[in-house]
XYZ file of C-alpha atoms in Angstrom:
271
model
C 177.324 120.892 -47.661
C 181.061 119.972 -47.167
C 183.470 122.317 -45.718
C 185.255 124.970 -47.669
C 182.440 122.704 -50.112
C 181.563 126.976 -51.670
C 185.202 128.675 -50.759
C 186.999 126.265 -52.430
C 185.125 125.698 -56.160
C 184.876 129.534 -55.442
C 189.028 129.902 -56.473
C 188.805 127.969 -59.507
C 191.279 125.249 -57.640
C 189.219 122.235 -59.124
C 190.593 123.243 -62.175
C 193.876 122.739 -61.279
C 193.224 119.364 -58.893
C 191.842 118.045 -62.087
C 194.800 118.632 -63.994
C 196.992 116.684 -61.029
C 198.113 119.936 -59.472
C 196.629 119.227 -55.708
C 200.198 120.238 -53.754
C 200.961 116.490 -53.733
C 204.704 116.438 -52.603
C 205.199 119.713 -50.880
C 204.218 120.952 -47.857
C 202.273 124.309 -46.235
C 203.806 125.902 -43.605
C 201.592 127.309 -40.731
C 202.602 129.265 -38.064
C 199.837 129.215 -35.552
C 198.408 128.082 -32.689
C 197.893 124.774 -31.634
C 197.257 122.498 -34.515
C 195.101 119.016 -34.082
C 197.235 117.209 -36.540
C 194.845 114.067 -36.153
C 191.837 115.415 -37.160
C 190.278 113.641 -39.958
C 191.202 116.667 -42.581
C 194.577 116.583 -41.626
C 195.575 112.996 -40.361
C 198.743 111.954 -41.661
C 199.586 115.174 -43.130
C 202.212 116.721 -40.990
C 206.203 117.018 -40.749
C 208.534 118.782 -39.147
C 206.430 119.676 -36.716
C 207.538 122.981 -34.088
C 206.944 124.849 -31.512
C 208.757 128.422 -30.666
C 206.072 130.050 -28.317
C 208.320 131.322 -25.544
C 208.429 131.111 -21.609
C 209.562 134.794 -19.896
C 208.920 137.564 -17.586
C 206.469 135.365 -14.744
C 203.573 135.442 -17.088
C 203.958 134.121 -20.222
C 204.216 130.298 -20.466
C 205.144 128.517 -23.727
C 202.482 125.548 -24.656
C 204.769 122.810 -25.799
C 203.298 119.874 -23.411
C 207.452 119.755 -22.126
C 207.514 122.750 -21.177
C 210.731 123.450 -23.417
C 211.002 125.667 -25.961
C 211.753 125.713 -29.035
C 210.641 121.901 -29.597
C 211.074 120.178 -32.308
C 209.438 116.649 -32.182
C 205.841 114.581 -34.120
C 204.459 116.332 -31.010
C 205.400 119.854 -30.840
C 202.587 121.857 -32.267
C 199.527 120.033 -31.537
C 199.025 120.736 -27.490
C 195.491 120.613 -27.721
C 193.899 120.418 -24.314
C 190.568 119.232 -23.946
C 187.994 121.798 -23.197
C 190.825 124.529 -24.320
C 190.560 126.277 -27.905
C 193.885 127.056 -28.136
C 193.658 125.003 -31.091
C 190.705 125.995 -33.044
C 192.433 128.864 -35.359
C 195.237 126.730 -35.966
C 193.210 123.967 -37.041
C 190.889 125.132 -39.131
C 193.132 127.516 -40.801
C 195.913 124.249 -41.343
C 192.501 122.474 -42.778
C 191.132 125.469 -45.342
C 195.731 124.934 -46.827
C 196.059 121.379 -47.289
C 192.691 119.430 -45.556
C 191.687 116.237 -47.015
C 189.604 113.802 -44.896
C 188.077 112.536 -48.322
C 184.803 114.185 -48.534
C 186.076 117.749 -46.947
C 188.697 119.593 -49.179
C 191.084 122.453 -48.648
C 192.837 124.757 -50.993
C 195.832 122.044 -51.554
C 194.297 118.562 -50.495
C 197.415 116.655 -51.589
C 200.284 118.980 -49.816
C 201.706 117.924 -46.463
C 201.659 120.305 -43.534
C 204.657 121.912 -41.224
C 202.441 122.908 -37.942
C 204.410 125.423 -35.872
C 203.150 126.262 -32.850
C 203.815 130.063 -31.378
C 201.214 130.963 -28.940
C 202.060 131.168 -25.260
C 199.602 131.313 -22.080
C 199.967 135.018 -20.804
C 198.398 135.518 -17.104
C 198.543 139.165 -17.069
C 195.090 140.731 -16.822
C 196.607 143.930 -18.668
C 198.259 142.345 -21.366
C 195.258 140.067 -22.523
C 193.125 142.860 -22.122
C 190.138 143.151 -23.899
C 190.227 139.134 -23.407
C 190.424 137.920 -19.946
C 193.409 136.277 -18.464
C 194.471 133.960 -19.053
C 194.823 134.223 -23.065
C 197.071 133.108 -25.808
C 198.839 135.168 -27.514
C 202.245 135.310 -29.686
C 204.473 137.930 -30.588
C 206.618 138.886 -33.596
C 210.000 137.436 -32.147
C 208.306 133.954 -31.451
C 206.634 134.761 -35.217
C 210.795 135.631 -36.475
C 211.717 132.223 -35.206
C 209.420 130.144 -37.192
C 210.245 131.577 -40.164
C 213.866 130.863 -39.265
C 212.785 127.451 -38.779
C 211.098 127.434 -41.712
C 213.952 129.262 -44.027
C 216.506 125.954 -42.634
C 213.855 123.693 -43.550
C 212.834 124.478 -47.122
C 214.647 121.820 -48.786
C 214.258 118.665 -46.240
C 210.093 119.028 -46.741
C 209.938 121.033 -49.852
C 208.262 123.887 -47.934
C 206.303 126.003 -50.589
C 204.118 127.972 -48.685
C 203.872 129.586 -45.098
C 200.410 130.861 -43.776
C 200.473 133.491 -41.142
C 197.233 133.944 -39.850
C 198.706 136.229 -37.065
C 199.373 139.665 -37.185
C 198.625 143.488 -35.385
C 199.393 146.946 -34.856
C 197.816 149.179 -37.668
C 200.381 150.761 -40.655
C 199.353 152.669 -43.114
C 201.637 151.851 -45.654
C 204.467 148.943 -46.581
C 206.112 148.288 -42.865
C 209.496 147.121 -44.310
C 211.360 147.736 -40.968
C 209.773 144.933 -39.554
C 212.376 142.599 -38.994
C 210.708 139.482 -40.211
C 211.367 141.018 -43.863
C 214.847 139.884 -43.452
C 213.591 136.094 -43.529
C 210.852 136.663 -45.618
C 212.855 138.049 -48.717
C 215.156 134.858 -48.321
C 211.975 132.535 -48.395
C 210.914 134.318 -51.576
C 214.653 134.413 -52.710
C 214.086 130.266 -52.008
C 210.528 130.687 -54.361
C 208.531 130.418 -51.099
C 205.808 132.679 -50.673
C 204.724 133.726 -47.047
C 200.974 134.882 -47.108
C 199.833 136.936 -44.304
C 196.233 137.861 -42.984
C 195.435 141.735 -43.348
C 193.515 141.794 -40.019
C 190.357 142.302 -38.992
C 189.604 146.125 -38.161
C 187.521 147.093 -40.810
C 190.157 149.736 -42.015
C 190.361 151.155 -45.708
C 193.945 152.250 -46.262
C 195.710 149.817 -43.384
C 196.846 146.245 -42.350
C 198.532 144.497 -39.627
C 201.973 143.639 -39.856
C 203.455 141.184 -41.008
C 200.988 141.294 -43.663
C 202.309 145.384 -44.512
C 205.700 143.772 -45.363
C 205.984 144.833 -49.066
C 207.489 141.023 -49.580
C 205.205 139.100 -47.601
C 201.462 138.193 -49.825
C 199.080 140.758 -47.638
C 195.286 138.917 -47.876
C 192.390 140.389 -46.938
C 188.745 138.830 -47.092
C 186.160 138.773 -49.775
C 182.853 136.575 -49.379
C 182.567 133.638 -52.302
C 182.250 136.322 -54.741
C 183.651 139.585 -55.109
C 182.103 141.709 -52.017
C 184.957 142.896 -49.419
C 183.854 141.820 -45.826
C 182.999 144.266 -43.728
C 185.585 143.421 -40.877
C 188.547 143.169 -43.294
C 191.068 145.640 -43.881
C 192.187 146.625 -47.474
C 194.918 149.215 -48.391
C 195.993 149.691 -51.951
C 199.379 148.288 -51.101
C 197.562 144.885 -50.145
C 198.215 141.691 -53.018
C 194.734 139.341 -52.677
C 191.606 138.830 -51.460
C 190.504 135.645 -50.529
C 187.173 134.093 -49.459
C 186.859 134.739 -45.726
C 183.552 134.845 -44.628
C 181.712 131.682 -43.217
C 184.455 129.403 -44.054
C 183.489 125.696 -42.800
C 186.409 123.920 -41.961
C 188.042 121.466 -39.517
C 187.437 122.000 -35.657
C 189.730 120.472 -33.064
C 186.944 118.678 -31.060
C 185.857 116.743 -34.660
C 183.794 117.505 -37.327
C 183.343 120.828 -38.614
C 183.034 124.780 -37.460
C 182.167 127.818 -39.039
C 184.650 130.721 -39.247
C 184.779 133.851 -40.634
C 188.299 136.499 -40.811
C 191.380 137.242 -43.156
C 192.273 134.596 -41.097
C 190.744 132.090 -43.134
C 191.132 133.991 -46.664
C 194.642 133.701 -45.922
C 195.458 129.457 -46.309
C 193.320 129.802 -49.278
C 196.200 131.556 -50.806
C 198.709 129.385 -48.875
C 196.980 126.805 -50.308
């Protein structure tokens, strides 16, 4: 069937579509990866598009196709090489929030989308270990100034919603020193809530940060129904569970892929 065509239906969300609340008007906020903003799901859907992932230390290269950073241009979250995935999470996560191609729905299929882009290319064998070099990765200062970004930009694209399917290190309880709290109590302060995915270590009683910030929404993953996946964390100071397990949505080549993570439970909250 469609993508997200079980997920979806599975939050009760065509209840609310059907009564005209589809997002229409405001706009989902994901802090990602790469993001194909011209796939079919998401084509004309973007603004204020960003990019904060950061060049330092002789192995860590920011993405943004100038080689600047922070960008801030139609352009700056969606380098997308060919034959690269460095946008496949962002995409299909940005999809599962606000896609619409017409036939494939996400969570919000009338909101706009604010793609910000935060992974860099690291080169260092050690630092991408278990994952060969090179690898993309982000880190919570690049993560800090998206939301900063975000926090400026509330009001100019009536941001209502930021996903952060990005997260790590293991705490055991609320991890309010982190200091992407700061920004994240002034987005809530501003009615924005920023969702973040639990992670995927199969832990009862822990979650990644940011997702452990008590203000942030901490999601793990369910399947359509009520079973916890295996892989996600849960703690008892999580706030949702969201469908996370075989979620078809958009891929950055065209078409559709098949993902499963708190990753993808966590724009159905967005959403």
């Amino acid at each position: 069937g469609p993508a997200v065509a079980s997920s979806v239906p599975s939050i009760d969300v065509e209840d609310a579509w059907a009564r005209g609340y589809d997002g229409d008007g405001l706009t989902v906020a994901v802090i990602d990866g790469g993001i194909a903003i011209n796939h079919a799901m998401l084509s004309g859907k973007a603004v204020g598009a960003a990019c904060f992932s950061a060049t330092f230390g002789g192995d860590t290269f920011t993405q943004y196709p100038s080689g600047q950073t922070p960008e801030i241009g139609p352009a700056a979250a969606s380098n997308c090489p060919f034959g690269s995935d460095r946008c496949d999470l962002g995409t299909h996560v940005a999809s599962v929030a606000v896609g619409n191609d017409g036939t494939n729905f996400g969570v919000a299929r009338g909101a706009q989308l604010m793609p910000i882009d935060v992974f860099s290319e690291v080169t260092d064998e050690s630092v991408c270990d278990p994952d060969p070099a090179p690898c993309e990765l982000t880190d919570s200062l690049a993560v800090l100034d998206a939301l900063n970004y975000v926090n400026e930009n509330v009001d100019t694209f009536n941001v209502v919603a930021v996903n952060l399917s990005v997260g790590g290190g293991s705490n055991t309880g609320p991890c309010d020193s982190d200091p992407r709290k700061v920004v994240i109590d002034m987005l809530r302060e501003k009615g924005v809530a920023t969702t973040a995915a639990a992670g995927n270590q199969g832990s009862n009683g822990a979650t990644n940060a940011p997702a452990c910030i008590s203000s942030a929404v901490g999601v793990g993953a369910t399947n359509d129904g009520t079973t916890v996946a295996s892989f996600s964390n849960f703690a008892s100071f999580m706030d949702v569970m969201a469908p996370g397990v075989n979620i078809r949505a958009a891929d950055p080549a065209g078409g559709l892929r098949t993902l499963s993570g708190t990753s993808m439970a966590t724009p159905h909250v967005a959403g």
